[in-house]
Amino acid sequence: MPDAPQSWPSCLCHGLISFLGFLLLLVTFPISGWFALKIVPTYERMIVFRLGRIRTPQGPGMVLLLPFIDSFQRVDLRTRAFSVPPCKLASKDGAVLSVGADVQFRIWDPVLSVMTVKDLNTATRMTAQNAMTKALLKKPLREIQMEKLKISEQLLLEINDVTRAWGLEVDRVELAVEAVLQPPQDSPAGPNLDSALQQLALHFLGGGMNSVAGGTPSPGPDTMEMVSEVEPPAPRAGSGPSLKQPVVEGLLTALQPFLSEALVSQVRACYQFNVVLPSGTQSAYFLDLTTGRGRVGHGVPDGIPDVVVELAEADLQALLCRELRPLGAYMSGRLKVTGDLAVAMKLEAVLRALK
């Protein structure tokens, strides 16, 4: 950054004061040498301000400073790195994820790095975080997970467009997806989970569905129904006593004969079902498909379950009668799934075994 031209009185005063500084240095030498001589290593440059005006970068080697006249600032030219702390971002498809980044940079122009930005590290970190946020808001979760290298290269170019004016160049950006806090709203996980729960409901109830519906086949998983997800469905007048029986107990009876080592090797997961009864108490059931032939029973599993499904008994009955769609119940919070949705999808294997 070039200095503004000086007037002749200013140049005269500058030259006179510099001469007096050299004279003082010679008179007090070698004592003044301990303070005036500075060693600059190869990986550094020294920016010297003489009477407030910047000079050409000094170093490497020995640099002479005039006492009371010169001030200086060291600039490290080595590659440095910092981490953008993980922050919560929403992708284009509505997913919420925790994303961070690792950034490596170096200074290529010491004068610009001193003259243009006061706190270079903070400014670069904020620029990287803003660029990462803007880039990820425009992309769906699947693209973020599959094309992290391409997104990192794009971030590298965008950050350099800003930081080159500061005398700084970013050499490498590595995007790090820490966790997916909320699945995308329009991802395939939603419909597949919906299909799995619907099929599971059909098998749990058995032939009770046709008796309730009067023999009319229920709509398939791909059929859209307009059902209120806010108010609970009204009870049907013709519903038989089969729905009054413990639904989950029928689930255990239906699943037990179909457990096998082949099913365990295919699923390798443990599920816990928490059913809230009308009295307010909660009943826990488990399906452990991690060892042996698998186990199913009342209570909690011995280990930590991979997926926990929680819902009210009335909502479970509404699911079985197709009065409440599973995906709608899940999105409205009436059906809570804690754990990995990919593991929850493995319930498809259990349903196939029941066929």
Short mmCIF file of C-alpha atoms in Angstrom, two decimals:
data_model
loop_
_atom_site.label_atom_id
_atom_site.label_comp_id
_atom_site.label_asym_id
_atom_site.label_seq_id
_atom_site.Cartn_x
_atom_site.Cartn_y
_atom_site.Cartn_z
CA MET A 1 0.00 0.00 0.00
CA PRO A 2 1.90 3.11 -1.17
CA ASP A 3 2.23 6.10 1.13
CA ALA A 4 0.75 9.46 0.21
CA PRO A 5 3.34 11.94 -1.14
CA GLN A 6 4.97 14.18 1.42
CA SER A 7 5.36 17.94 1.23
CA TRP A 8 8.89 19.40 1.31
CA PRO A 9 8.64 20.63 4.94
CA SER A 10 7.56 17.16 5.99
CA CYS A 11 10.41 15.56 4.05
CA LEU A 12 12.87 18.00 5.64
CA CYS A 13 11.67 17.24 9.15
CA HIS A 14 11.70 13.51 8.43
CA GLY A 15 15.27 13.62 7.17
CA LEU A 16 16.49 15.81 10.07
CA ILE A 17 14.95 13.59 12.77
CA SER A 18 16.31 10.45 11.08
CA PHE A 19 19.81 12.01 11.01
CA LEU A 20 19.59 12.83 14.72
CA GLY A 21 18.50 9.26 15.39
CA PHE A 22 21.54 7.86 13.55
CA LEU A 23 23.78 10.31 15.44
CA LEU A 24 22.37 9.21 18.80
CA LEU A 25 22.87 5.58 17.80
CA LEU A 26 26.57 6.22 16.96
CA VAL A 27 27.24 8.22 20.12
CA THR A 28 25.77 5.59 22.42
CA PHE A 29 27.18 2.59 20.52
CA PRO A 30 27.81 -0.27 21.48
CA ILE A 31 25.26 0.07 24.31
CA SER A 32 22.54 1.12 21.87
CA GLY A 33 23.38 -1.89 19.70
CA TRP A 34 21.66 -4.21 22.19
CA PHE A 35 18.38 -2.39 21.54
CA ALA A 36 18.79 -1.29 17.91
CA LEU A 37 19.91 -4.57 16.32
CA LYS A 38 17.21 -7.22 15.80
CA ILE A 39 17.55 -10.74 14.38
CA VAL A 40 14.86 -11.81 11.93
CA PRO A 41 14.67 -15.56 11.13
CA THR A 42 14.05 -16.86 7.61
CA TYR A 43 10.39 -17.65 8.25
CA GLU A 44 9.62 -14.10 9.43
CA ARG A 45 9.58 -10.57 8.07
CA MET A 46 9.77 -7.36 10.06
CA ILE A 47 7.49 -4.45 9.19
CA VAL A 48 9.17 -1.19 10.32
CA PHE A 49 7.37 2.11 10.83
CA ARG A 50 9.72 5.11 10.82
CA LEU A 51 8.00 8.18 12.19
CA GLY A 52 4.71 6.48 11.45
CA ARG A 53 5.45 5.72 7.79
CA ILE A 54 5.79 2.09 6.67
CA ARG A 55 9.01 0.89 5.09
CA THR A 56 9.94 -2.08 2.92
CA PRO A 57 9.70 -5.41 4.83
CA GLN A 58 13.01 -6.19 6.55
CA GLY A 59 14.68 -9.57 6.91
CA PRO A 60 15.72 -12.24 7.11
CA GLY A 61 18.96 -11.51 8.95
CA MET A 62 20.02 -8.53 11.07
CA VAL A 63 17.90 -5.38 11.04
CA LEU A 64 18.96 -1.98 12.40
CA LEU A 65 16.31 0.10 14.16
CA LEU A 66 16.70 3.74 15.15
CA PRO A 67 15.92 4.34 18.83
CA PHE A 68 12.82 6.42 19.64
CA ILE A 69 12.01 6.70 15.93
CA ASP A 70 11.30 3.21 14.62
CA SER A 71 8.55 0.84 15.69
CA PHE A 72 8.19 -2.65 14.27
CA GLN A 73 5.90 -5.67 13.98
CA ARG A 74 6.93 -9.24 13.18
CA VAL A 75 4.96 -11.27 10.62
CA ASP A 76 5.19 -15.07 10.55
CA LEU A 77 5.17 -16.48 6.98
CA ARG A 78 4.75 -20.12 7.97
CA THR A 79 1.57 -22.05 7.28
CA ARG A 80 -0.86 -21.91 10.16
CA ALA A 81 -4.17 -23.62 10.86
CA PHE A 82 -7.32 -23.05 12.83
CA SER A 83 -10.61 -24.88 13.33
CA VAL A 84 -14.03 -23.44 12.69
CA PRO A 85 -15.98 -24.70 15.73
CA PRO A 86 -18.96 -26.94 14.92
CA CYS A 87 -22.16 -24.97 14.50
CA LYS A 88 -25.76 -25.94 13.76
CA LEU A 89 -26.79 -25.35 10.15
CA ALA A 90 -29.95 -26.08 8.17
CA SER A 91 -29.47 -27.59 4.72
CA LYS A 92 -31.62 -26.94 1.66
CA ASP A 93 -33.87 -29.96 2.38
CA GLY A 94 -34.51 -28.96 6.00
CA ALA A 95 -31.95 -31.18 7.71
CA VAL A 96 -30.19 -29.78 10.78
CA LEU A 97 -26.54 -30.78 11.08
CA SER A 98 -23.50 -29.86 13.10
CA VAL A 99 -20.66 -28.85 10.77
CA GLY A 100 -17.14 -27.56 11.35
CA ALA A 101 -14.05 -27.05 9.22
CA ASP A 102 -10.26 -27.10 9.40
CA VAL A 103 -8.49 -24.27 7.55
CA GLN A 104 -4.80 -23.89 6.67
CA PHE A 105 -3.47 -20.51 5.55
CA ARG A 106 -0.28 -18.52 5.11
CA ILE A 107 0.69 -14.86 4.62
CA TRP A 108 2.12 -14.01 1.20
CA ASP A 109 2.26 -10.18 1.60
CA PRO A 110 3.42 -9.03 5.04
CA VAL A 111 2.67 -5.36 4.36
CA LEU A 112 -0.97 -5.98 3.42
CA SER A 113 -1.49 -8.31 6.39
CA VAL A 114 -0.43 -5.50 8.75
CA MET A 115 -2.04 -2.56 6.98
CA THR A 116 -5.49 -3.91 6.03
CA VAL A 117 -6.70 -6.02 9.00
CA LYS A 118 -6.19 -5.49 12.70
CA ASP A 119 -6.91 -9.05 13.87
CA LEU A 120 -6.08 -11.32 10.95
CA ASN A 121 -6.91 -14.63 12.66
CA THR A 122 -10.37 -13.56 13.82
CA ALA A 123 -11.23 -11.99 10.45
CA THR A 124 -10.18 -15.14 8.58
CA ARG A 125 -12.12 -17.41 10.94
CA MET A 126 -15.29 -15.35 10.55
CA THR A 127 -14.89 -15.28 6.77
CA ALA A 128 -14.52 -19.07 6.65
CA GLN A 129 -17.57 -19.60 8.87
CA ASN A 130 -19.74 -17.23 6.81
CA ALA A 131 -18.66 -18.87 3.54
CA MET A 132 -19.39 -22.34 4.96
CA THR A 133 -22.85 -21.27 6.14
CA LYS A 134 -23.81 -19.71 2.80
CA ALA A 135 -22.57 -22.72 0.81
CA LEU A 136 -24.34 -25.38 2.91
CA LEU A 137 -27.67 -23.55 2.98
CA LYS A 138 -27.91 -24.08 -0.78
CA LYS A 139 -27.22 -27.83 -0.74
CA PRO A 140 -29.24 -30.87 0.44
CA LEU A 141 -27.88 -33.20 3.11
CA ARG A 142 -27.07 -36.04 0.68
CA GLU A 143 -24.94 -33.75 -1.49
CA ILE A 144 -23.12 -32.42 1.58
CA GLN A 145 -22.26 -35.94 2.72
CA MET A 146 -21.29 -37.28 -0.72
CA GLU A 147 -19.40 -34.26 -2.11
CA LYS A 148 -17.45 -32.90 0.86
CA LEU A 149 -14.25 -32.57 -1.19
CA LYS A 150 -15.99 -30.58 -3.91
CA ILE A 151 -17.63 -28.30 -1.35
CA SER A 152 -14.27 -27.82 0.39
CA GLU A 153 -12.70 -26.71 -2.90
CA GLN A 154 -15.54 -24.29 -3.46
CA LEU A 155 -15.07 -22.86 0.04
CA LEU A 156 -11.34 -22.51 -0.65
CA LEU A 157 -12.01 -20.31 -3.69
CA GLU A 158 -14.65 -18.21 -1.95
CA ILE A 159 -12.47 -17.57 1.11
CA ASN A 160 -9.45 -16.67 -1.03
CA ASP A 161 -11.51 -14.13 -2.98
CA VAL A 162 -11.82 -12.19 0.29
CA THR A 163 -8.51 -12.87 2.04
CA ARG A 164 -6.13 -12.20 -0.87
CA ALA A 165 -6.78 -8.50 -0.39
CA TRP A 166 -5.42 -8.94 3.14
CA GLY A 167 -2.15 -10.49 1.97
CA LEU A 168 -3.31 -13.93 3.11
CA GLU A 169 -3.89 -17.09 1.08
CA VAL A 170 -5.82 -20.16 2.23
CA ASP A 171 -4.10 -23.38 1.14
CA ARG A 172 -6.60 -26.01 2.33
CA VAL A 173 -10.13 -26.30 3.68
CA GLU A 174 -11.47 -29.57 5.07
CA LEU A 175 -15.19 -29.76 5.83
CA ALA A 176 -16.17 -31.92 8.82
CA VAL A 177 -19.79 -33.05 9.34
CA GLU A 178 -19.90 -33.79 13.06
CA ALA A 179 -23.49 -35.09 13.32
CA VAL A 180 -26.91 -34.98 11.70
CA LEU A 181 -29.19 -33.55 14.41
CA GLN A 182 -32.40 -33.77 12.37
CA PRO A 183 -33.06 -35.77 9.19
CA PRO A 184 -34.19 -33.94 6.05
CA GLN A 185 -37.91 -33.39 5.69
CA ASP A 186 -38.08 -34.70 2.13
CA SER A 187 -35.46 -37.45 2.38
CA PRO A 188 -36.23 -41.10 1.58
CA ALA A 189 -35.87 -41.94 5.29
CA GLY A 190 -39.32 -40.54 6.03
CA PRO A 191 -41.36 -42.62 3.55
CA ASN A 192 -39.38 -45.78 4.26
CA LEU A 193 -39.91 -45.38 7.99
CA ASP A 194 -43.59 -44.73 7.31
CA SER A 195 -43.83 -47.92 5.23
CA ALA A 196 -42.02 -49.97 7.85
CA LEU A 197 -44.34 -48.80 10.64
CA GLN A 198 -47.44 -49.42 8.54
CA GLN A 199 -46.37 -52.96 7.67
CA LEU A 200 -45.43 -53.59 11.29
CA ALA A 201 -48.89 -52.43 12.38
CA LEU A 202 -50.54 -54.80 9.88
CA HIS A 203 -48.60 -57.79 11.18
CA PHE A 204 -49.15 -56.88 14.83
CA LEU A 205 -52.90 -56.70 14.46
CA GLY A 206 -53.20 -59.61 12.05
CA GLY A 207 -56.72 -60.05 10.73
CA GLY A 208 -58.22 -57.39 13.02
CA MET A 209 -57.83 -54.74 10.32
CA ASN A 210 -60.32 -56.31 7.94
CA SER A 211 -62.83 -56.90 10.72
CA VAL A 212 -62.66 -53.25 11.74
CA ALA A 213 -62.91 -51.93 8.21
CA GLY A 214 -65.73 -54.29 7.28
CA GLY A 215 -63.62 -56.34 4.88
CA THR A 216 -62.60 -53.34 2.78
CA PRO A 217 -58.88 -53.37 1.99
CA SER A 218 -56.95 -50.52 3.52
CA PRO A 219 -55.09 -48.08 1.30
CA GLY A 220 -51.54 -49.03 0.46
CA PRO A 221 -48.46 -47.23 1.69
CA ASP A 222 -48.35 -45.05 -1.45
CA THR A 223 -51.94 -43.80 -0.98
CA MET A 224 -52.33 -40.34 0.51
CA GLU A 225 -55.00 -39.83 3.15
CA MET A 226 -56.14 -36.51 4.61
CA VAL A 227 -56.15 -37.30 8.32
CA SER A 228 -56.12 -34.83 11.20
CA GLU A 229 -52.90 -35.28 13.13
CA VAL A 230 -53.86 -32.83 15.90
CA GLU A 231 -57.10 -34.16 17.34
CA PRO A 232 -57.31 -37.86 18.26
CA PRO A 233 -59.58 -39.90 15.97
CA ALA A 234 -63.10 -40.62 17.13
CA PRO A 235 -63.72 -44.22 18.21
CA ARG A 236 -65.57 -46.38 15.71
CA ALA A 237 -68.92 -47.78 16.70
CA GLY A 238 -68.29 -51.15 15.10
CA SER A 239 -64.87 -51.78 16.52
CA GLY A 240 -64.62 -55.20 18.02
CA PRO A 241 -63.11 -56.20 21.33
CA SER A 242 -59.87 -57.18 19.64
CA LEU A 243 -58.59 -53.59 19.92
CA LYS A 244 -59.25 -53.61 23.67
CA GLN A 245 -56.81 -56.42 24.13
CA PRO A 246 -53.20 -55.55 24.91
CA VAL A 247 -51.81 -54.73 21.49
CA VAL A 248 -48.17 -55.07 22.45
CA GLU A 249 -48.71 -58.48 24.02
CA GLY A 250 -50.03 -59.64 20.64
CA LEU A 251 -46.89 -58.21 19.07
CA LEU A 252 -44.68 -60.38 21.28
CA THR A 253 -46.70 -63.49 20.49
CA ALA A 254 -46.55 -62.80 16.74
CA LEU A 255 -42.81 -62.16 16.64
CA GLN A 256 -41.49 -64.97 18.83
CA PRO A 257 -41.80 -67.86 16.30
CA PHE A 258 -40.07 -65.88 13.54
CA LEU A 259 -36.85 -65.07 15.41
CA SER A 260 -33.82 -66.83 13.96
CA GLU A 261 -30.05 -66.58 13.72
CA ALA A 262 -30.33 -65.47 10.09
CA LEU A 263 -32.56 -62.56 11.14
CA VAL A 264 -30.12 -61.62 13.90
CA SER A 265 -27.17 -61.61 11.47
CA GLN A 266 -29.14 -59.37 9.12
CA VAL A 267 -30.38 -56.80 11.67
CA ARG A 268 -27.79 -56.74 14.49
CA ALA A 269 -29.73 -54.15 16.51
CA CYS A 270 -31.73 -53.82 19.72
CA TYR A 271 -35.08 -52.00 19.89
CA GLN A 272 -37.06 -50.75 22.88
CA PHE A 273 -40.76 -49.84 22.64
CA ASN A 274 -42.16 -47.52 25.32
CA VAL A 275 -45.98 -47.55 25.27
CA VAL A 276 -47.79 -44.96 27.41
CA LEU A 277 -51.02 -46.43 28.80
CA PRO A 278 -54.22 -44.37 29.38
CA SER A 279 -53.54 -44.46 33.13
CA GLY A 280 -50.34 -42.49 32.52
CA THR A 281 -48.01 -45.39 33.28
CA GLN A 282 -45.47 -46.51 30.74
CA SER A 283 -44.88 -50.09 29.64
CA ALA A 284 -41.56 -51.06 28.09
CA TYR A 285 -40.98 -53.91 25.64
CA PHE A 286 -37.85 -54.91 23.80
CA LEU A 287 -36.76 -56.72 20.65
CA ASP A 288 -33.12 -57.79 20.91
CA LEU A 289 -31.64 -58.98 17.61
CA THR A 290 -27.95 -58.80 18.51
CA THR A 291 -27.01 -62.33 19.65
CA GLY A 292 -28.19 -65.92 19.28
CA ARG A 293 -31.69 -66.34 17.84
CA GLY A 294 -32.83 -63.01 19.28
CA ARG A 295 -35.14 -62.26 22.18
CA VAL A 296 -38.42 -60.38 22.62
CA GLY A 297 -40.12 -59.63 25.88
CA HIS A 298 -41.52 -57.24 28.46
CA GLY A 299 -39.23 -54.70 30.12
CA VAL A 300 -36.00 -53.08 29.04
CA PRO A 301 -33.14 -54.91 27.26
CA ASP A 302 -29.98 -55.88 29.09
CA GLY A 303 -27.83 -53.46 27.11
CA ILE A 304 -28.37 -50.00 25.66
CA PRO A 305 -30.94 -50.13 22.82
CA ASP A 306 -29.99 -48.81 19.40
CA VAL A 307 -33.47 -47.35 18.78
CA VAL A 308 -36.19 -46.33 21.26
CA VAL A 309 -39.77 -45.92 19.97
CA GLU A 310 -42.22 -44.10 22.25
CA LEU A 311 -45.95 -43.53 21.69
CA ALA A 312 -49.27 -43.65 23.50
CA GLU A 313 -51.43 -46.76 23.42
CA ALA A 314 -54.28 -44.77 21.82
CA ASP A 315 -51.93 -43.60 19.07
CA LEU A 316 -50.77 -47.18 18.56
CA GLN A 317 -54.38 -48.30 18.12
CA ALA A 318 -54.98 -45.40 15.71
CA LEU A 319 -51.93 -46.50 13.73
CA LEU A 320 -53.23 -50.04 13.51
CA CYS A 321 -56.64 -48.82 12.31
CA ARG A 322 -55.04 -46.48 9.73
CA GLU A 323 -56.70 -43.50 11.41
CA LEU A 324 -53.27 -41.99 12.05
CA ARG A 325 -50.48 -42.11 9.52
CA PRO A 326 -47.11 -43.08 11.02
CA LEU A 327 -45.14 -40.43 9.18
CA GLY A 328 -47.56 -37.73 10.28
CA ALA A 329 -47.40 -38.99 13.86
CA TYR A 330 -43.61 -38.95 13.71
CA MET A 331 -43.42 -35.41 12.29
CA SER A 332 -46.01 -34.08 14.79
CA GLY A 333 -44.20 -35.60 17.77
CA ARG A 334 -46.83 -38.13 18.76
CA LEU A 335 -44.49 -40.90 17.65
CA LYS A 336 -40.96 -40.41 18.96
CA VAL A 337 -38.02 -42.32 17.52
CA THR A 338 -34.76 -41.91 19.43
CA GLY A 339 -31.63 -43.23 17.77
CA ASP A 340 -30.37 -43.85 14.28
CA LEU A 341 -33.12 -43.82 11.67
CA ALA A 342 -31.01 -46.11 9.48
CA VAL A 343 -31.12 -48.72 12.27
CA ALA A 344 -34.87 -48.18 12.64
CA MET A 345 -35.20 -48.98 8.94
CA LYS A 346 -33.87 -52.48 9.62
CA LEU A 347 -37.32 -53.33 10.99
CA GLU A 348 -38.08 -54.04 7.30
CA ALA A 349 -36.14 -57.30 7.73
CA VAL A 350 -38.42 -58.28 10.62
CA LEU A 351 -41.48 -57.57 8.50
CA ARG A 352 -40.12 -59.68 5.64
CA ALA A 353 -39.63 -62.55 8.06
CA LEU A 354 -43.27 -62.34 9.09
CA LYS A 355 -44.50 -62.78 5.50
#
